[in-house]
Short mmCIF file of C-alpha atoms in Angstrom, two decimals:
data_model
loop_
_atom_site.label_atom_id
_atom_site.label_comp_id
_atom_site.label_asym_id
_atom_site.label_seq_id
_atom_site.Cartn_x
_atom_site.Cartn_y
_atom_site.Cartn_z
CA UNK A 1 -45.54 29.86 8.61
CA UNK A 2 -45.16 33.52 7.06
CA UNK A 3 -41.50 34.88 8.48
CA UNK A 4 -43.13 37.84 10.66
CA UNK A 5 -45.70 35.01 12.58
CA UNK A 6 -43.14 32.83 13.23
CA UNK A 7 -40.55 35.79 14.12
CA UNK A 8 -43.49 36.60 16.76
CA UNK A 9 -43.82 33.12 17.91
CA UNK A 10 -39.90 32.62 18.39
CA UNK A 11 -39.46 36.17 19.88
CA UNK A 12 -42.33 34.49 22.66
CA UNK A 13 -40.93 31.30 22.91
CA UNK A 14 -37.19 33.34 23.97
CA UNK A 15 -38.95 35.49 26.60
CA UNK A 16 -40.47 32.50 28.32
CA UNK A 17 -37.78 30.12 27.83
CA UNK A 18 -35.45 33.10 29.45
CA UNK A 19 -37.51 34.57 31.89
CA UNK A 20 -39.87 31.62 33.24
CA UNK A 21 -38.30 28.40 32.61
CA UNK A 22 -34.58 29.12 33.63
CA UNK A 23 -35.76 30.45 37.06
CA UNK A 24 -37.65 27.10 37.49
CA UNK A 25 -34.32 25.32 36.82
CA UNK A 26 -33.34 24.54 40.78
CA UNK A 27 -37.33 23.38 40.97
CA UNK A 28 -36.71 21.14 37.97
CA UNK A 29 -33.93 19.84 39.08
CA UNK A 30 -35.08 19.20 43.24
CA UNK A 31 -38.58 17.83 41.98
CA UNK A 32 -37.59 16.08 38.80
CA UNK A 33 -40.88 17.23 37.16
CA UNK A 34 -41.76 19.79 35.00
CA UNK A 35 -43.72 22.22 37.52
CA UNK A 36 -47.38 21.64 35.91
CA UNK A 37 -48.03 25.67 35.15
CA UNK A 38 -44.81 25.46 32.86
CA UNK A 39 -46.21 22.77 31.17
CA UNK A 40 -50.40 24.63 30.64
CA UNK A 41 -47.97 27.52 29.29
CA UNK A 42 -45.76 25.35 26.90
CA UNK A 43 -49.65 24.33 25.52
CA UNK A 44 -50.90 26.93 24.86
CA UNK A 45 -47.74 28.32 23.18
CA UNK A 46 -48.26 25.27 20.61
CA UNK A 47 -45.52 24.04 22.07
CA UNK A 48 -46.44 20.24 21.92
CA UNK A 49 -47.90 20.38 18.13
CA UNK A 50 -44.75 22.65 16.05
CA UNK A 51 -43.46 19.23 14.01
CA UNK A 52 -46.85 18.40 13.48
CA UNK A 53 -49.14 19.39 10.42
CA UNK A 54 -51.33 22.45 10.64
CA UNK A 55 -54.49 20.29 9.14
CA UNK A 56 -53.97 18.32 12.60
CA UNK A 57 -53.82 21.09 14.85
CA UNK A 58 -50.12 21.30 15.01
CA UNK A 59 -47.98 24.76 13.73
CA UNK A 60 -46.41 22.62 11.19
CA UNK A 61 -43.12 24.01 11.26
CA UNK A 62 -40.71 23.26 8.68
CA UNK A 63 -36.93 22.00 9.41
CA UNK A 64 -35.41 25.07 9.23
CA UNK A 65 -37.77 26.75 11.33
CA UNK A 66 -37.85 24.00 13.65
CA UNK A 67 -33.84 24.13 14.24
CA UNK A 68 -34.13 27.93 15.33
CA UNK A 69 -36.64 26.74 17.93
CA UNK A 70 -34.72 24.48 18.79
CA UNK A 71 -32.12 26.49 19.87
CA UNK A 72 -33.76 29.23 21.81
CA UNK A 73 -35.42 25.47 23.85
CA UNK A 74 -32.02 24.32 24.70
CA UNK A 75 -31.24 27.45 26.32
CA UNK A 76 -32.89 25.56 29.40
CA UNK A 77 -32.41 22.86 30.95
CA UNK A 78 -33.30 19.84 27.60
CA UNK A 79 -35.60 18.05 30.17
CA UNK A 80 -38.62 21.63 29.40
CA UNK A 81 -37.81 20.71 25.53
CA UNK A 82 -38.57 16.85 26.16
CA UNK A 83 -41.70 17.07 27.56
CA UNK A 84 -43.01 17.66 24.61
CA UNK A 85 -40.72 16.55 22.50
CA UNK A 86 -42.07 12.79 22.12
CA UNK A 87 -45.17 14.31 20.29
CA UNK A 88 -43.11 16.88 17.95
CA UNK A 89 -40.28 13.97 17.36
CA UNK A 90 -39.95 10.04 17.03
CA UNK A 91 -43.64 9.33 18.43
CA UNK A 92 -45.28 12.27 16.92
CA UNK A 93 -43.33 11.81 13.59
CA UNK A 94 -44.54 7.75 13.34
CA UNK A 95 -47.91 8.59 12.76
CA UNK A 96 -46.96 12.08 10.53
CA UNK A 97 -45.18 10.24 8.19
CA UNK A 98 -46.54 6.40 8.30
CA UNK A 99 -50.14 6.66 9.52
CA UNK A 100 -53.15 6.27 7.46
CA UNK A 101 -55.58 9.07 7.61
CA UNK A 102 -57.89 7.63 10.17
CA UNK A 103 -54.81 7.28 12.62
CA UNK A 104 -53.93 10.83 12.03
CA UNK A 105 -57.50 12.07 11.97
CA UNK A 106 -57.56 10.02 15.87
CA UNK A 107 -54.15 11.01 17.19
CA UNK A 108 -52.76 13.89 15.64
CA UNK A 109 -54.63 16.66 17.33
CA UNK A 110 -54.69 15.77 20.92
CA UNK A 111 -50.75 15.06 20.69
CA UNK A 112 -50.73 18.73 19.40
CA UNK A 113 -52.57 19.65 21.69
CA UNK A 114 -51.18 18.66 24.82
CA UNK A 115 -53.99 16.75 26.16
CA UNK A 116 -52.33 13.24 25.46
CA UNK A 117 -48.38 11.98 25.48
CA UNK A 118 -46.79 9.77 23.28
CA UNK A 119 -44.40 7.59 23.44
CA UNK A 120 -41.71 6.33 21.15
CA UNK A 121 -41.07 2.50 22.55
CA UNK A 122 -38.49 1.06 20.33
CA UNK A 123 -34.95 0.27 22.43
CA UNK A 124 -34.98 -3.18 24.95
CA UNK A 125 -31.80 -4.33 26.89
CA UNK A 126 -29.90 -6.03 24.01
CA UNK A 127 -31.15 -3.59 20.76
CA UNK A 128 -30.37 -0.02 21.55
CA UNK A 129 -28.96 2.24 18.70
CA UNK A 130 -29.17 -1.01 16.19
CA UNK A 131 -32.68 -1.93 16.36
CA UNK A 132 -32.78 -4.63 13.72
CA UNK A 133 -32.25 -7.34 17.15
CA UNK A 134 -35.46 -5.94 19.07
CA UNK A 135 -37.09 -9.24 20.50
CA UNK A 136 -40.79 -7.68 21.13
CA UNK A 137 -42.82 -9.69 19.38
CA UNK A 138 -46.57 -9.80 17.86
CA UNK A 139 -48.39 -12.10 16.80
CA UNK A 140 -51.80 -11.56 14.53
CA UNK A 141 -54.83 -12.95 16.58
CA UNK A 142 -57.90 -12.98 14.24
CA UNK A 143 -58.89 -9.28 14.52
CA UNK A 144 -55.95 -8.94 16.72
CA UNK A 145 -52.22 -8.93 17.39
CA UNK A 146 -50.65 -10.70 20.93
CA UNK A 147 -47.73 -8.41 21.62
CA UNK A 148 -45.07 -9.57 24.39
CA UNK A 149 -41.79 -8.38 25.09
CA UNK A 150 -39.87 -5.49 27.35
CA UNK A 151 -38.85 -2.01 26.38
CA UNK A 152 -36.04 0.10 27.86
CA UNK A 153 -35.04 3.60 29.06
CA UNK A 154 -38.80 5.03 27.42
CA UNK A 155 -38.83 8.44 27.35
CA UNK A 156 -42.15 10.12 28.89
CA UNK A 157 -43.35 6.34 29.56
CA UNK A 158 -45.14 7.29 32.78
CA UNK A 159 -46.88 10.17 31.72
CA UNK A 160 -47.68 8.60 28.32
CA UNK A 161 -51.63 8.32 27.13
CA UNK A 162 -49.88 5.97 23.51
CA UNK A 163 -47.16 3.96 22.72
CA UNK A 164 -45.36 3.81 19.56
CA UNK A 165 -44.19 0.28 19.87
CA UNK A 166 -42.08 -1.72 17.75
CA UNK A 167 -42.46 -5.27 17.43
CA UNK A 168 -41.30 -8.48 14.98
CA UNK A 169 -44.16 -9.60 13.26
CA UNK A 170 -41.52 -11.91 11.93
CA UNK A 171 -38.73 -14.58 12.03
CA UNK A 172 -35.34 -12.80 14.01
CA UNK A 173 -33.64 -13.90 11.39
CA UNK A 174 -35.63 -11.98 8.76
CA UNK A 175 -33.63 -8.87 10.99
CA UNK A 176 -35.57 -5.68 10.35
CA UNK A 177 -37.36 -6.88 7.67
CA UNK A 178 -39.98 -7.55 9.44
CA UNK A 179 -40.35 -5.34 12.30
CA UNK A 180 -43.95 -3.14 12.58
CA UNK A 181 -45.27 -0.43 14.52
CA UNK A 182 -48.34 -0.37 16.62
CA UNK A 183 -50.23 2.16 18.72
CA UNK A 184 -50.69 1.29 22.02
CA UNK A 185 -52.86 2.43 24.94
CA UNK A 186 -50.65 2.66 28.35
CA UNK A 187 -54.36 2.01 29.72
CA UNK A 188 -54.03 -1.75 28.16
CA UNK A 189 -54.25 -4.60 29.34
CA UNK A 190 -50.79 -6.24 30.23
CA UNK A 191 -48.85 -2.84 29.42
CA UNK A 192 -47.31 -2.47 32.73
CA UNK A 193 -44.25 0.57 33.38
CA UNK A 194 -41.37 0.53 35.42
CA UNK A 195 -40.92 2.81 38.32
CA UNK A 196 -38.54 6.04 36.70
CA UNK A 197 -34.87 5.48 36.48
CA UNK A 198 -32.67 7.32 38.38
CA UNK A 199 -30.08 9.04 35.69
CA UNK A 200 -26.86 11.22 35.93
CA UNK A 201 -28.53 14.38 34.64
CA UNK A 202 -31.22 15.42 32.81
CA UNK A 203 -34.32 15.29 35.90
CA UNK A 204 -37.27 16.19 35.33
CA UNK A 205 -37.04 13.94 31.84
CA UNK A 206 -38.06 10.88 32.92
CA UNK A 207 -37.50 7.06 31.21
CA UNK A 208 -38.80 3.85 32.32
CA UNK A 209 -38.78 0.10 31.04
CA UNK A 210 -42.39 -0.94 29.42
CA UNK A 211 -43.55 -4.44 29.59
CA UNK A 212 -46.21 -5.83 27.28
CA UNK A 213 -47.92 -9.38 28.59
CA UNK A 214 -50.46 -10.57 25.70
CA UNK A 215 -51.31 -6.67 25.30
CA UNK A 216 -54.23 -7.54 22.53
CA UNK A 217 -54.54 -4.22 20.08
CA UNK A 218 -56.91 -4.34 17.33
CA UNK A 219 -55.43 -4.84 13.89
CA UNK A 220 -56.58 -1.01 12.55
CA UNK A 221 -53.75 0.32 15.34
CA UNK A 222 -51.13 -1.28 13.42
CA UNK A 223 -49.56 1.79 11.88
CA UNK A 224 -49.47 2.02 7.70
CA UNK A 225 -51.15 -0.96 5.79
CA UNK A 226 -49.32 -3.44 5.81
CA UNK A 227 -46.26 -5.36 8.40
CA UNK A 228 -43.12 -4.91 8.17
CA UNK A 229 -42.88 -0.67 7.51
CA UNK A 230 -41.20 -0.16 11.65
CA UNK A 231 -38.22 -0.17 10.64
CA UNK A 232 -38.34 2.17 8.04
CA UNK A 233 -40.48 4.44 10.17
CA UNK A 234 -38.32 4.51 12.81
CA UNK A 235 -35.50 5.63 10.55
CA UNK A 236 -37.13 7.93 9.03
CA UNK A 237 -38.46 9.86 13.00
CA UNK A 238 -34.61 9.38 14.20
CA UNK A 239 -32.82 11.42 11.35
CA UNK A 240 -35.27 14.30 11.83
CA UNK A 241 -35.08 13.89 15.47
CA UNK A 242 -31.03 14.05 15.17
CA UNK A 243 -30.82 17.18 13.47
CA UNK A 244 -33.40 18.56 15.93
CA UNK A 245 -30.85 17.32 18.83
CA UNK A 246 -28.07 18.53 17.08
CA UNK A 247 -30.20 22.28 16.93
CA UNK A 248 -30.89 21.89 21.04
CA UNK A 249 -27.41 21.25 21.70
CA UNK A 250 -25.97 24.69 20.22
CA UNK A 251 -28.57 26.35 21.70
CA UNK A 252 -26.94 24.79 25.34
CA UNK A 253 -23.33 25.61 24.15
CA UNK A 254 -24.94 29.18 23.92
CA UNK A 255 -26.20 28.80 27.31
CA UNK A 256 -23.02 27.57 28.42
CA UNK A 257 -20.40 30.33 27.21
CA UNK A 258 -22.74 32.67 28.29
CA UNK A 259 -22.70 31.50 31.72
CA UNK A 260 -18.16 30.78 31.16
CA UNK A 261 -18.25 34.23 30.28
CA UNK A 262 -20.87 35.81 32.98
CA UNK A 263 -18.67 33.98 35.49
CA UNK A 264 -14.91 35.17 33.88
CA UNK A 265 -15.72 38.60 33.57
CA UNK A 266 -17.11 39.21 36.67
CA UNK A 267 -14.53 37.16 39.15
CA UNK A 268 -10.79 37.23 39.75
CA UNK A 269 -8.14 35.20 40.91
CA UNK A 270 -4.41 37.49 42.04
CA UNK A 271 -6.23 40.65 41.31
CA UNK A 272 -7.74 39.91 37.67
CA UNK A 273 -10.51 39.08 35.91
CA UNK A 274 -10.64 35.99 34.63
CA UNK A 275 -11.00 36.95 31.51
CA UNK A 276 -7.47 38.70 31.35
CA UNK A 277 -5.60 35.30 31.38
CA UNK A 278 -5.14 34.18 28.17
CA UNK A 279 -5.78 30.16 28.45
CA UNK A 280 -8.98 31.42 30.04
CA UNK A 281 -9.93 33.10 26.70
CA UNK A 282 -8.18 30.50 24.13
CA UNK A 283 -11.02 27.79 26.61
CA UNK A 284 -13.76 30.87 25.40
CA UNK A 285 -12.41 31.17 21.72
CA UNK A 286 -12.77 27.35 21.00
CA UNK A 287 -16.17 27.08 22.57
CA UNK A 288 -18.01 29.78 20.73
CA UNK A 289 -15.63 28.60 17.44
CA UNK A 290 -17.56 24.95 17.82
CA UNK A 291 -20.78 26.64 18.62
CA UNK A 292 -20.29 28.97 15.42
CA UNK A 293 -19.70 25.53 13.58
CA UNK A 294 -22.42 23.91 14.76
CA UNK A 295 -25.14 26.29 14.66
CA UNK A 296 -24.11 26.78 10.53
CA UNK A 297 -23.73 22.93 10.48
CA UNK A 298 -27.81 22.61 11.78
CA UNK A 299 -28.73 25.66 9.45
CA UNK A 300 -27.53 24.30 6.46
CA UNK A 301 -29.13 20.84 7.26
CA UNK A 302 -32.16 22.16 7.49
CA UNK A 303 -32.13 23.78 4.34
CA UNK A 304 -31.08 20.10 2.84
CA UNK A 305 -34.35 18.76 4.48
CA UNK A 306 -36.32 21.32 3.31
CA UNK A 307 -35.55 21.03 -0.10
CA UNK A 308 -34.94 16.76 0.42
CA UNK A 309 -31.96 17.14 -1.18
CA UNK A 310 -30.57 15.15 2.13
CA UNK A 311 -32.41 13.59 4.49
CA UNK A 312 -30.41 11.48 5.64
CA UNK A 313 -25.89 12.21 5.64
CA UNK A 314 -26.67 15.44 7.45
CA UNK A 315 -28.15 14.69 10.65
CA UNK A 316 -25.82 12.29 11.12
CA UNK A 317 -23.13 14.78 10.62
CA UNK A 318 -25.26 17.02 12.29
CA UNK A 319 -26.11 15.14 15.46
CA UNK A 320 -22.33 13.39 15.83
CA UNK A 321 -20.51 16.86 15.83
CA UNK A 322 -22.76 19.20 17.98
CA UNK A 323 -22.97 16.12 20.50
CA UNK A 324 -19.58 16.04 20.42
CA UNK A 325 -18.82 19.45 20.98
CA UNK A 326 -21.76 20.71 23.41
CA UNK A 327 -19.98 18.20 25.84
CA UNK A 328 -16.69 19.84 25.83
CA UNK A 329 -17.65 22.99 25.81
CA UNK A 330 -19.82 21.80 28.52
CA UNK A 331 -16.30 20.54 30.09
CA UNK A 332 -14.61 24.09 29.14
CA UNK A 333 -17.37 25.92 31.36
CA UNK A 334 -16.70 23.68 34.33
CA UNK A 335 -12.97 24.14 34.10
CA UNK A 336 -13.34 28.54 33.67
CA UNK A 337 -15.79 28.49 37.08
CA UNK A 338 -13.04 26.53 38.68
CA UNK A 339 -13.60 24.38 41.83
CA UNK A 340 -17.12 26.76 41.52
CA UNK A 341 -17.85 24.99 38.94
CA UNK A 342 -17.95 21.41 40.35
CA UNK A 343 -20.53 22.51 43.06
CA UNK A 344 -24.35 22.00 42.33
CA UNK A 345 -25.02 25.57 43.32
CA UNK A 346 -23.50 26.57 39.77
CA UNK A 347 -25.92 25.96 36.44
CA UNK A 348 -22.74 24.51 34.22
CA UNK A 349 -22.16 21.55 36.94
CA UNK A 350 -26.41 20.61 35.72
CA UNK A 351 -25.65 20.99 32.08
CA UNK A 352 -22.32 19.41 32.36
CA UNK A 353 -24.02 16.39 33.79
CA UNK A 354 -27.05 17.46 31.32
CA UNK A 355 -25.11 17.60 27.84
CA UNK A 356 -22.97 13.78 28.32
CA UNK A 357 -26.17 11.86 27.14
CA UNK A 358 -26.68 13.81 23.85
CA UNK A 359 -23.76 11.45 22.56
CA UNK A 360 -25.57 8.23 23.35
CA UNK A 361 -29.46 9.24 22.76
CA UNK A 362 -31.48 8.69 19.11
CA UNK A 363 -28.07 7.64 17.76
CA UNK A 364 -24.80 7.03 20.06
CA UNK A 365 -22.05 8.61 18.36
CA UNK A 366 -20.51 5.35 16.55
CA UNK A 367 -23.36 4.73 15.40
CA UNK A 368 -23.86 8.42 13.25
CA UNK A 369 -20.08 7.65 11.93
CA UNK A 370 -21.52 4.08 10.46
CA UNK A 371 -24.19 6.29 9.06
CA UNK A 372 -22.37 8.35 7.93
CA UNK A 373 -18.78 6.47 6.55
CA UNK A 374 -21.83 4.34 5.17
CA UNK A 375 -23.52 7.02 3.05
CA UNK A 376 -20.26 7.98 1.77
CA UNK A 377 -19.23 4.62 0.11
CA UNK A 378 -22.63 4.34 -1.71
CA UNK A 379 -22.14 7.98 -2.90
CA UNK A 380 -19.09 7.33 -4.77
CA UNK A 381 -19.50 3.62 -5.94
CA UNK A 382 -22.77 4.92 -7.43
#
C-alpha cells in the first residue's frame, strides 16, 4: 500500500475507534457482545482482511503497517479487535502460509470481507502454550478424515463458520511431528460448540469449548499437501500474532496513560491537583517510559519481520515485554485514580481486567522466556 493511502486508512480507523467504538465500550461490557453496527462498519473498512493478501480480497498490510494499525485498535476494548483478529491472525494466517491455492481461493475472500469467521482450534485442556501434547485425533478413512477430540478457550467459536482444527495424525509419542491441521465447517455433523466462557475481562470477546465426535471431513480439507505440517503452521501463525498482540498492548498503554493524565490533571486532594504530587508524577513517568520502549521494540521487530531477518526471537521479546508492561501500566492507572479506580464506572477498572489476559494467550510470558533463551543459546552455539 502506498504511504499516503495507508495514512488515510489509519486516520479513518483512528477516528472510527475513538469516536464510535469508545462510545460503545459500556454497551459492550454490559452485553458481552460487539454491536452489529460496529461489525458492519469494520467490515466496510476492510478490517476483517487487513492482513490477508490483496489477491484474495484483503488489504495486504506489511507487518510494519499491521502493527501501526494494531496500536490504533488498542485504544479501545480489546474485544473489538478480537472480533476480526482471528480472520487476519492465527486462523487466517494458517491458510495464507500453508494452504493450497484451491484452499486460499475457497476460503480467504469470504474471511477478508467479513462474510465468514474463522477460529483457530489448537488449545486443549492439557495442551496450551505447548501444543505438542494435544490429543485430538484425525484418522484417515478412505477419502475422508474422521476427527475426535476437544478444544478449549477457542476465540469466536460460537460465531465461527470455519475452524482451523489441529489434530494428531500419528502416535502421541512422536510429539509435534505428526500434528496436522484441517478446515472444519462448524456445521459439520459431530461438531458441538459449548456455551461461551465467563471470563475475568475482555467482555465481548467470546471463547468456548469445542467437541468433535466422529466429525468427517474430506481429505482435501487437510491444509497443505501432506500430513504433519500442523505444528509448523501453528508456530508461524503464533509468531506473527505475538507481534500483533504486542502492538495492541502499546495502544492500550497509551489509552491507560491518557486516562491517568486526564484524571490527575482534573482531580485533586487537599487543594492540590493529583498531578502536582511527585509520587503520582513518578507513576506517570514510569508508564510513559515503558510504553515508549514497547512502541520502539514493536516497530523495530516489525521491520525485521518484513525484511525476513527475524521472525522468531523479536516477536517473543516484544510479546513478553509489552504484555508485562501493560499490566504494570494498568495497575498504575488504577492507583492514580485511587478508590475510584476500583469502581466499575471508570474505564481503567475495565482495562485492568482486560490487560491481564495478554500475559496468557498466544503463549504465556513463561513460554516466551523459553523461546527467547533457546534462540539465544542456539545462536551462540552456531
